[in-house]
mmCIF file of C-alpha atoms in Angstrom:
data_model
loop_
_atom_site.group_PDB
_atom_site.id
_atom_site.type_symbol
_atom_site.label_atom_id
_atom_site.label_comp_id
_atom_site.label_asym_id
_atom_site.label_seq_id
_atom_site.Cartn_x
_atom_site.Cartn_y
_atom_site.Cartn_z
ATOM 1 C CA UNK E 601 118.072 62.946 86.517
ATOM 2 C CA UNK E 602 114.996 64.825 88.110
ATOM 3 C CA UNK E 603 114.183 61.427 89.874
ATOM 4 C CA UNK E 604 117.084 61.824 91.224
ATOM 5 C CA UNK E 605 116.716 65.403 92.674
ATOM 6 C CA UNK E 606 113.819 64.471 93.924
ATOM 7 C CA UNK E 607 115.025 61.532 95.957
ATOM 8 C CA UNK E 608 117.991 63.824 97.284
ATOM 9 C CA UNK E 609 115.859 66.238 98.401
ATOM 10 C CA UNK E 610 114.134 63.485 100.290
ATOM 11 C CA UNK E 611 116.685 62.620 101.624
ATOM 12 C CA UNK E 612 117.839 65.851 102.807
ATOM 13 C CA UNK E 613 114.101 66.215 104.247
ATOM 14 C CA UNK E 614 113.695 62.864 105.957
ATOM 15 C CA UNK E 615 117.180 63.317 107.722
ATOM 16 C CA UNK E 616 116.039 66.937 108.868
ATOM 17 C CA UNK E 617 113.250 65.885 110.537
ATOM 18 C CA UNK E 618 115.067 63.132 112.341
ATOM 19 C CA UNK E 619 118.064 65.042 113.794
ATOM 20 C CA UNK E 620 116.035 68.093 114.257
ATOM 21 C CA UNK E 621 113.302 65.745 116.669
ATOM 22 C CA UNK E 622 110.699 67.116 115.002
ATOM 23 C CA UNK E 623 109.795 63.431 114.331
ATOM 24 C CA UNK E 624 110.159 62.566 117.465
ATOM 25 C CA UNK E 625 106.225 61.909 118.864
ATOM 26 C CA UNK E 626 107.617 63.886 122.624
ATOM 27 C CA UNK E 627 108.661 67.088 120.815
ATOM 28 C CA UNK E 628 104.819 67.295 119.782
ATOM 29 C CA UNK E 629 104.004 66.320 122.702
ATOM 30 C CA UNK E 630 105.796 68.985 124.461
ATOM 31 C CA UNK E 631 104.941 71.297 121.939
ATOM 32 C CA UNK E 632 101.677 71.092 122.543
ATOM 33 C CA UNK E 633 102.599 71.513 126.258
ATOM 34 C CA UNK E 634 104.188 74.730 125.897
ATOM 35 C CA UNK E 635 107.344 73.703 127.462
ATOM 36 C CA UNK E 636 110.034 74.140 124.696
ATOM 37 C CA UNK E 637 110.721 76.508 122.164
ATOM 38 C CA UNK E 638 112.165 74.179 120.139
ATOM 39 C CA UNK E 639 109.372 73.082 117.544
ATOM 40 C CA UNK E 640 108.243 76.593 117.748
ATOM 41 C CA UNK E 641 111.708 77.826 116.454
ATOM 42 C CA UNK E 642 111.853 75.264 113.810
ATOM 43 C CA UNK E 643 108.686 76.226 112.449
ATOM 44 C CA UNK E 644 108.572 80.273 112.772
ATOM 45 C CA UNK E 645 112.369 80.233 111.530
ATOM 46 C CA UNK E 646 111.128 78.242 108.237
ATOM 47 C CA UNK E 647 108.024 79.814 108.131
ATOM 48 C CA UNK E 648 110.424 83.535 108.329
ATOM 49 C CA UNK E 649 112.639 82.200 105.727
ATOM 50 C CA UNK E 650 109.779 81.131 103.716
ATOM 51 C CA UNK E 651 107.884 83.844 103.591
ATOM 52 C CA UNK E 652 111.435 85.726 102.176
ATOM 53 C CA UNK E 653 111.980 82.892 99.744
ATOM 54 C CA UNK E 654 108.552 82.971 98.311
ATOM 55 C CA UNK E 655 107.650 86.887 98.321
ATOM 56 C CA UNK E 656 111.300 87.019 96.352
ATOM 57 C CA UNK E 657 110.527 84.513 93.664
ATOM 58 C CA UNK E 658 107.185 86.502 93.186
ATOM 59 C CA UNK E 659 108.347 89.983 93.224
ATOM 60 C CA UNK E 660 111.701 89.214 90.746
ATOM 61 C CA UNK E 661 109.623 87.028 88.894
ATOM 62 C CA UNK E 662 112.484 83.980 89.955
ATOM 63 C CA UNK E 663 112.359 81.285 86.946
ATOM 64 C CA UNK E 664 112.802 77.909 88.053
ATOM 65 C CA UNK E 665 115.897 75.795 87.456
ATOM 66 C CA UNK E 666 114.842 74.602 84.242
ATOM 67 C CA UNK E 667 113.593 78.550 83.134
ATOM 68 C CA UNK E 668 109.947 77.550 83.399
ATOM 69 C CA UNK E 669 107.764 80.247 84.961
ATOM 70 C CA UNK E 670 106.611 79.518 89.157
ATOM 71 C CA UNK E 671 103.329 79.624 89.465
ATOM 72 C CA UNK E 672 102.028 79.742 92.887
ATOM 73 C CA UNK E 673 98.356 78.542 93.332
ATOM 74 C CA UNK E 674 96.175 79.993 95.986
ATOM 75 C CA UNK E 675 94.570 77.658 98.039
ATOM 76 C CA UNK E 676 90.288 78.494 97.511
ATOM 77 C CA UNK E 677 88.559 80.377 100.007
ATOM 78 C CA UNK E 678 86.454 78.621 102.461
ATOM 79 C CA UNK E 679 86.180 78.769 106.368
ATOM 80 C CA UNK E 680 84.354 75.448 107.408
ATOM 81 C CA UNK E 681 86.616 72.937 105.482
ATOM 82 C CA UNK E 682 90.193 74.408 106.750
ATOM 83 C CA UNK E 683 88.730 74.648 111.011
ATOM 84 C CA UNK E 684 87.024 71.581 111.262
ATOM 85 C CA UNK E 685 89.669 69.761 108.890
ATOM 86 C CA UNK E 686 92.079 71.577 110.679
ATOM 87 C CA UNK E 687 91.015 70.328 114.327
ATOM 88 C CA UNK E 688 90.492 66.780 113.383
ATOM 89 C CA UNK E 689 94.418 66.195 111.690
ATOM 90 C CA UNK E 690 95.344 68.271 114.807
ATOM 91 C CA UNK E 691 93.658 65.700 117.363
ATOM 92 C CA UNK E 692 95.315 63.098 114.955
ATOM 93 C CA UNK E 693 98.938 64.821 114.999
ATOM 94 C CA UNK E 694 98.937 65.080 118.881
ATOM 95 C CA UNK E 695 97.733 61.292 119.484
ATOM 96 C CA UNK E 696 100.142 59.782 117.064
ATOM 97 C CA UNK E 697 102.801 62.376 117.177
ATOM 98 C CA UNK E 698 103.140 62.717 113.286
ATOM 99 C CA UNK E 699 102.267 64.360 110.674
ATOM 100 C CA UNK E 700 102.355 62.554 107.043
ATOM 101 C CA UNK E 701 105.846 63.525 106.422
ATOM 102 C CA UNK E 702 107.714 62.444 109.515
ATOM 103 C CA UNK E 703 105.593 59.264 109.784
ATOM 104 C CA UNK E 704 107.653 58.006 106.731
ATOM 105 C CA UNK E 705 110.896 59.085 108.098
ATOM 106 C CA UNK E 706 110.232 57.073 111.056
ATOM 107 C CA UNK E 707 109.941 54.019 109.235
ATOM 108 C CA UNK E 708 113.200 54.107 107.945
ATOM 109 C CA UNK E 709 114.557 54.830 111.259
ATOM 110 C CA UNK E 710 112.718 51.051 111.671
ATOM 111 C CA UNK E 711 109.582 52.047 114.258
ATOM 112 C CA UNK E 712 107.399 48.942 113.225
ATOM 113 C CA UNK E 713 104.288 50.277 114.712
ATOM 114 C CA UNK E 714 104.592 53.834 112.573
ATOM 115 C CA UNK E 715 103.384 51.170 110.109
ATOM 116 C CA UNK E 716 99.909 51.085 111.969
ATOM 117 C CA UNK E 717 99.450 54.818 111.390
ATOM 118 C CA UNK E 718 100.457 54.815 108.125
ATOM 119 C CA UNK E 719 97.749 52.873 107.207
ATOM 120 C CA UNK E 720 95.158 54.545 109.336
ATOM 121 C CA UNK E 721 96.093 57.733 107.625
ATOM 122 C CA UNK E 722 95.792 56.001 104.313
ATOM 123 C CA UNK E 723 91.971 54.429 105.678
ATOM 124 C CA UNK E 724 91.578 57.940 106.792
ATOM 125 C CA UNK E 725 91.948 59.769 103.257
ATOM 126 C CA UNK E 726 90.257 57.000 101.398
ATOM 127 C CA UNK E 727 86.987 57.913 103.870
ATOM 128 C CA UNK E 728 87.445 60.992 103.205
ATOM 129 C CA UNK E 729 87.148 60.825 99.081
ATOM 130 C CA UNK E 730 83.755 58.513 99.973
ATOM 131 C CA UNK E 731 82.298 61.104 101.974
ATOM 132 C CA UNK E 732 83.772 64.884 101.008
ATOM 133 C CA UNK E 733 79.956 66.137 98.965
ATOM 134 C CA UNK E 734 78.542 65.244 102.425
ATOM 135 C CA UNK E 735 80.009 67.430 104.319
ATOM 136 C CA UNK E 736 80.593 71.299 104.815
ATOM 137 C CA UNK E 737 83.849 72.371 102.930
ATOM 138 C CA UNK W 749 131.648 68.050 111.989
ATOM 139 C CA UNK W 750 131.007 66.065 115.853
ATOM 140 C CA UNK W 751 128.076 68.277 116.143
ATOM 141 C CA UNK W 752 126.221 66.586 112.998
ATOM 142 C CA UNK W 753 125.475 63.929 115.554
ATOM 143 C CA UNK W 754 123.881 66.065 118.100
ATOM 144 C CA UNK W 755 120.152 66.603 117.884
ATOM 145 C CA UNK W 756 120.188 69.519 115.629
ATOM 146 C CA UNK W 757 118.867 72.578 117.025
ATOM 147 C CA UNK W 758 115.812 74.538 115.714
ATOM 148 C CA UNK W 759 118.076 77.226 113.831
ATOM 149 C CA UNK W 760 119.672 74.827 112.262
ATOM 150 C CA UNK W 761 116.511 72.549 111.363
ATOM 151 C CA UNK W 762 114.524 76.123 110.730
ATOM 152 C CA UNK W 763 116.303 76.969 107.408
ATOM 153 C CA UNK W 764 116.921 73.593 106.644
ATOM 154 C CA UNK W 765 113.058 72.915 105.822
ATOM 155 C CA UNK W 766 112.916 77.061 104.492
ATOM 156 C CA UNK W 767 116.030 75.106 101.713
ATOM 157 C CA UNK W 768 113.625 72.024 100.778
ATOM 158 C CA UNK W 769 110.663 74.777 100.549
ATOM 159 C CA UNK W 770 112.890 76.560 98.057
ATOM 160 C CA UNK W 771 114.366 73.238 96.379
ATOM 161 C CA UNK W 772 111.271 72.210 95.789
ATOM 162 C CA UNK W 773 109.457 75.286 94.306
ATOM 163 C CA UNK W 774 112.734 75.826 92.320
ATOM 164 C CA UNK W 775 112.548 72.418 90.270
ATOM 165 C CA UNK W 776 108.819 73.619 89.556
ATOM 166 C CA UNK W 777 106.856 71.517 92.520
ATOM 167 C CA UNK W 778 105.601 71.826 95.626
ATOM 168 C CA UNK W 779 105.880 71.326 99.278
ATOM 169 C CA UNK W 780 103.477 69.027 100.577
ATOM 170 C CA UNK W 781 103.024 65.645 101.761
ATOM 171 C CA UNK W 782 99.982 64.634 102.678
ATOM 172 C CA UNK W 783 98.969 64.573 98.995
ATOM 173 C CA UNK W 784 100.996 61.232 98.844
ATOM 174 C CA UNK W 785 98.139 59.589 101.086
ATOM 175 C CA UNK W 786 95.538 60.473 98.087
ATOM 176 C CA UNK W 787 98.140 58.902 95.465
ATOM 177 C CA UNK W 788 98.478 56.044 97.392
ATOM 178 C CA UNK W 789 94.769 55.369 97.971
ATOM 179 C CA UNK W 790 94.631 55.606 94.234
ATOM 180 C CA UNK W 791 97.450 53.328 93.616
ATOM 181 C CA UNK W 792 95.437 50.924 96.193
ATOM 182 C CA UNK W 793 92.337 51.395 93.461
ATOM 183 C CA UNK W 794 89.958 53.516 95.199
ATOM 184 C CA UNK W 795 89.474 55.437 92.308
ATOM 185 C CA UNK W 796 86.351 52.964 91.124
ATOM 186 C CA UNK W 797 84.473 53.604 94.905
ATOM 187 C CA UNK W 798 85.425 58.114 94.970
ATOM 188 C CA UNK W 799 85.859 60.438 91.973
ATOM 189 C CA UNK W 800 88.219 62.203 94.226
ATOM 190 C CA UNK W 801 90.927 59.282 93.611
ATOM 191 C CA UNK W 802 90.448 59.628 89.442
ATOM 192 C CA UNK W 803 93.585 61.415 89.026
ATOM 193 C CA UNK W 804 96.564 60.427 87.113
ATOM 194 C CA UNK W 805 98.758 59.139 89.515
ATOM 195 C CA UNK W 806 102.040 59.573 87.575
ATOM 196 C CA UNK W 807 101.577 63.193 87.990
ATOM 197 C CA UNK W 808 102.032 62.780 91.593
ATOM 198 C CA UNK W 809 104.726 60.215 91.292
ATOM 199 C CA UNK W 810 107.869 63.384 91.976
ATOM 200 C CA UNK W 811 106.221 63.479 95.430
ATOM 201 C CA UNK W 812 105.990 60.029 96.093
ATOM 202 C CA UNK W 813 110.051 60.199 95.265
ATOM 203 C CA UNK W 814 110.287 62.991 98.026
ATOM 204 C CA UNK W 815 108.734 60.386 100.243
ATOM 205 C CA UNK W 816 110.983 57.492 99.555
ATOM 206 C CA UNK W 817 113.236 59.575 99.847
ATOM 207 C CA UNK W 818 112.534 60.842 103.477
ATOM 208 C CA UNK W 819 111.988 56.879 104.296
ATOM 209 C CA UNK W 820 115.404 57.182 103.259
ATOM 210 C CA UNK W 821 116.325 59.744 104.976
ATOM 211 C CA UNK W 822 115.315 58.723 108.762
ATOM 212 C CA UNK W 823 117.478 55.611 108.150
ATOM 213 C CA UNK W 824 120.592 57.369 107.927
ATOM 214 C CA UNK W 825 119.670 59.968 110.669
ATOM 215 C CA UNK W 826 118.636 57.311 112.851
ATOM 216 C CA UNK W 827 121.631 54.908 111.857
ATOM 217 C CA UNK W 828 124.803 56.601 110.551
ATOM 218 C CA UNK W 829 124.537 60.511 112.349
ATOM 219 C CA UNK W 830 123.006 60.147 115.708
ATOM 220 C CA UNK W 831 124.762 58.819 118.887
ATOM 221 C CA UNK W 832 121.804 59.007 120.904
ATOM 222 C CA UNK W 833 118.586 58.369 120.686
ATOM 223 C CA UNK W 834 117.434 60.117 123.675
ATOM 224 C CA UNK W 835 115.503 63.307 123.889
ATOM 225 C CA UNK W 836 116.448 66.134 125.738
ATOM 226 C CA UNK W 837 112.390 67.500 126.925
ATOM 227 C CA UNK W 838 111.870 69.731 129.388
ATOM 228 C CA UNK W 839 112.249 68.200 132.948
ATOM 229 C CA UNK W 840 108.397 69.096 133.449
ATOM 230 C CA UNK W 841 107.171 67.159 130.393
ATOM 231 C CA UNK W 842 109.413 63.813 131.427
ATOM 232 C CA UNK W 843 107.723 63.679 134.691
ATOM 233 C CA UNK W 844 104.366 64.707 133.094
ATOM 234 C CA UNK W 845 104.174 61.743 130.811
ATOM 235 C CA UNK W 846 105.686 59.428 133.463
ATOM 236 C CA UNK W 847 102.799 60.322 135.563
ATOM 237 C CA UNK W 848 100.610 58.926 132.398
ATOM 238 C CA UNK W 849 102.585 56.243 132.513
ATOM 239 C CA UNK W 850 105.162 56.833 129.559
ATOM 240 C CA UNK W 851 108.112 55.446 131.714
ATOM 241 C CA UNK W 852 110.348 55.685 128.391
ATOM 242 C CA UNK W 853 110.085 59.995 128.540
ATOM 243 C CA UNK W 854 113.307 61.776 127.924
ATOM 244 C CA UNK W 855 115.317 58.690 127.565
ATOM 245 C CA UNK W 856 113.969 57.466 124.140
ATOM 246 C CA UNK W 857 113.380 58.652 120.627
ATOM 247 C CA UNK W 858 109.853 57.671 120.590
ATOM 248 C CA UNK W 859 107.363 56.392 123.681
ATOM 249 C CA UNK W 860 108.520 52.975 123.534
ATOM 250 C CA UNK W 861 104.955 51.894 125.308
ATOM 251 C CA UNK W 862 103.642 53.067 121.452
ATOM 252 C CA UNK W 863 106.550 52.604 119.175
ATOM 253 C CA UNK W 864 108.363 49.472 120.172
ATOM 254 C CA UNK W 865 107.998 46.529 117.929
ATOM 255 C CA UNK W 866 106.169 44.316 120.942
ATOM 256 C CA UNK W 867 104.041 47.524 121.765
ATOM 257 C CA UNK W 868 101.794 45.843 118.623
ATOM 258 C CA UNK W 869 100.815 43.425 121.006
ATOM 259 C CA UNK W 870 98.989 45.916 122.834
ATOM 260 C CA UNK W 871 95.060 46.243 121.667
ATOM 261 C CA UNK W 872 94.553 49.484 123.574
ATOM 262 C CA UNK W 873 97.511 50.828 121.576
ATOM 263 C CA UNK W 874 96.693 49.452 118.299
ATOM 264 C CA UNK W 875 93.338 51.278 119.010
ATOM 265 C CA UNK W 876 94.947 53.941 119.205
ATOM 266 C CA UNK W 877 97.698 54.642 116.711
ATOM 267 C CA UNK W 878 95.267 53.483 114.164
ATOM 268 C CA UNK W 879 92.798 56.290 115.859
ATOM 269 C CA UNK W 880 95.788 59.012 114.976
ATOM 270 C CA UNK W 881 96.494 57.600 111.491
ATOM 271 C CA UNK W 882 92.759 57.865 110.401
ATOM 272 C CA UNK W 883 92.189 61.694 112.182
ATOM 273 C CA UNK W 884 95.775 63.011 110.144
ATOM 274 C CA UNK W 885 94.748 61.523 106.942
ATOM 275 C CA UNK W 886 90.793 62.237 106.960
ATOM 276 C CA UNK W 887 91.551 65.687 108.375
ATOM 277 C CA UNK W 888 94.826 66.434 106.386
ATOM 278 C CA UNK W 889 92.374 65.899 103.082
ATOM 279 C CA UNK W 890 89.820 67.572 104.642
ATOM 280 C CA UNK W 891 91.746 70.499 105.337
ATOM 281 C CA UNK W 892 93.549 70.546 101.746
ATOM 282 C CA UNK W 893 96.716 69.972 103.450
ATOM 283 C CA UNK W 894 98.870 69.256 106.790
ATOM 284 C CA UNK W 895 101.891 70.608 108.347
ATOM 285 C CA UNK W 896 104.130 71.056 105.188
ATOM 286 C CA UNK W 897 101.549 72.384 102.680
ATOM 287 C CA UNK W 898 99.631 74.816 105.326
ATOM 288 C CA UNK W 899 102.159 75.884 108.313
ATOM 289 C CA UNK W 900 105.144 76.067 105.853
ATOM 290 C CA UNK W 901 103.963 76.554 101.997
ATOM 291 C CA UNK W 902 100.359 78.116 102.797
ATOM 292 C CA UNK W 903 101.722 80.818 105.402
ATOM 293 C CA UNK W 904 104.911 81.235 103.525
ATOM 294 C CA UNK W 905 102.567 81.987 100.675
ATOM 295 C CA UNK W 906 100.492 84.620 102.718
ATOM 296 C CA UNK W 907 97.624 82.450 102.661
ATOM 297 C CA UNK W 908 94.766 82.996 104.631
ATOM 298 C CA UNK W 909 92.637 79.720 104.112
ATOM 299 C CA UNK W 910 96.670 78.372 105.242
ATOM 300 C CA UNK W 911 96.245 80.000 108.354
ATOM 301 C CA UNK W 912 92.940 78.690 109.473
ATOM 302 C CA UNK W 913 93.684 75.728 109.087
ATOM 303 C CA UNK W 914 97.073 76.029 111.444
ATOM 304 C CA UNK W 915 94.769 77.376 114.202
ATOM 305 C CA UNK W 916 92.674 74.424 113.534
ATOM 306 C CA UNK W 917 95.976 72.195 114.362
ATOM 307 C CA UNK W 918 96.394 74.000 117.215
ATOM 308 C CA UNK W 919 93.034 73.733 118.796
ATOM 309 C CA UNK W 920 92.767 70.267 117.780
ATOM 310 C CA UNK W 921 96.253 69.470 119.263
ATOM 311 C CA UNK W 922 95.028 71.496 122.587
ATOM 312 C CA UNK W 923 92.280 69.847 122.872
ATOM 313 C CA UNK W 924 93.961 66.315 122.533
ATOM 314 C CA UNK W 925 96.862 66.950 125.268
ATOM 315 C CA UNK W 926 94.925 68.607 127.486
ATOM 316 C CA UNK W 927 92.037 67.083 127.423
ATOM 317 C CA UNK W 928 91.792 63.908 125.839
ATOM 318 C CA UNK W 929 95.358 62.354 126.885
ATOM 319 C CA UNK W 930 93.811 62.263 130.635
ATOM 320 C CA UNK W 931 91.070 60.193 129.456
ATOM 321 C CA UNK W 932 92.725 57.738 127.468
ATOM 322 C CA UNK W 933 96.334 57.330 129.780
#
């Protein structure tokens, strides 16, 4: 049964980001162009929402569908790891136009060569793991 | 119910990924895919070269779900609710990326001189796609987390480490277009 939510919402995700472009390699493109509004609307109007949705659950203490208590983890505080991390998936977003959930949505829409990033992002994590105590986080 | 097959606008799309956000948190997980590329190296076995892939993958396996599910999920966008393909950009981008020699701008989904199935016959492109898939997944890690788990769940959140890292996107998406694209196209 949960397997099943979980695929839905999937679902529900993978067909968002087609319709709504935002997989489309262009839209990032022309986001990072500053000639549309568009991916800037999708994510400020999510991010709004968001923000609503999440301050909610934490001041009326929300329970979650199946009454277990939400607990939201704070991500740790660092500088170096999030800019320099930060600049190097952005360099990677812009070039291949997707980030690691559209990429799979475009592979069901049957773009062969998404393929070829999919596997350089997998490369790209697994030299990560090798070399993450070497760097600055 | 004609619109459905229209690109869907960003306040539509907006709340839409604000609804999975919720979904998500309200069956007790998270938002976030890039954590899938970590389960998959481990599925692949590089837990015996990094500690960082010794993790029980099962744990993980409600996210890799979500991602079959979005594979999913692009083939009925793509197949059953759109009529075109084409994408409406801004007249100044089409004749932008024409000038770079993406002849394919603002009639196409995707830059077919990257995307289309022959396009792997290309080495400079191969280069190249490979190039993007290896700076989103080292830097996604690196960063704790890419466009769903910083820009939506880590700003929703109030973080701060969230939005460092989106300003990190942003100068390394900058610095790409701007700079870089003239170099390579």
């Amino acid at each position: 049964m949960r397997t099943l939510i979980y695929l839905l919402i999937g679902i529900l995700f993978g067909i968002t980001m087609f319709k709504s472009e935002a997989a489309s390699w262009f839209r990032i493109y022309e986001m990072f162009k500053f000639e549309s509004f568009h991916m800037y609307g999708i994510i400020g109007s999510a991010l709004v929402l968001g923000i609503l949705v999440i301050q909610t659950i934490k001041r009326f203490e929300i329970k979650s569908f199946y009454g277990e208590k939400i607990v939201f983890t704070p991500k740790a505080k660092s500088f170096y790891r999030y800019l320099i991390g930060g600049i190097i998936f952005g360099l990677g977003w812009a070039l291949a136009g997707a980030c690691p959930g559209p990429m799979f949505t475009l592979v069901g829409a049957g773009y062969v060569p998404i393929l070829v990033v999919i596997a350089g992002s997998i490369v790209g994590t697994f030299l990560y793991g090798i070399v993450k105590d070497k760097i600055p986080h | 119910m004609k619109l459905i097959y229209e690109p869907w606008p960003w306040y539509i799309a907006g709340p839409m990924i604000a609804c999975i956000l919720f979904l998500l948190i309200m069956v007790g997980k998270n938002f976030g895919m890039s954590s899938n590329l970590r389960t998959l190296c481990t599925l692949c076995g590089a837990g015996k070269t990094s500690d960082f892939f010794k993790f029980d993958w099962k744990s993980q396996k409600w996210n890799l779900i979500v991602v079959l599910g979005a594979i999913i999920g692009g083939y009925i966008g793509a197949h059953f609710l759109s009529n075109t393909s084409a994408v409406a950009l801004n007249p100044e981008t089409i004749s932008d990326l024409k000038s770079f020699g993406f002849e394919s701008a603002g009639t196409a989904y995707l830059p077919t001189e990257m995307f289309a199935t022959s396009a792997l016959l290309s080495f400079k492109n191969m280069v190249l796609l490979t190039l993007g898939g290896l700076l989103v997944g080292f830097g996604a890690r690196y960063a704790g987390g890419c466009t769903s788990g910083h820009a939506i769940s880590g700003l929703s959140n109030l973080q701060l480490p969230s939005l460092i890292a989106v300003i990190g996107f942003f100068i390394g998406g900058l610095t790409m277009i701007h700079l870089i694209f003239p170099l390579l196209f």
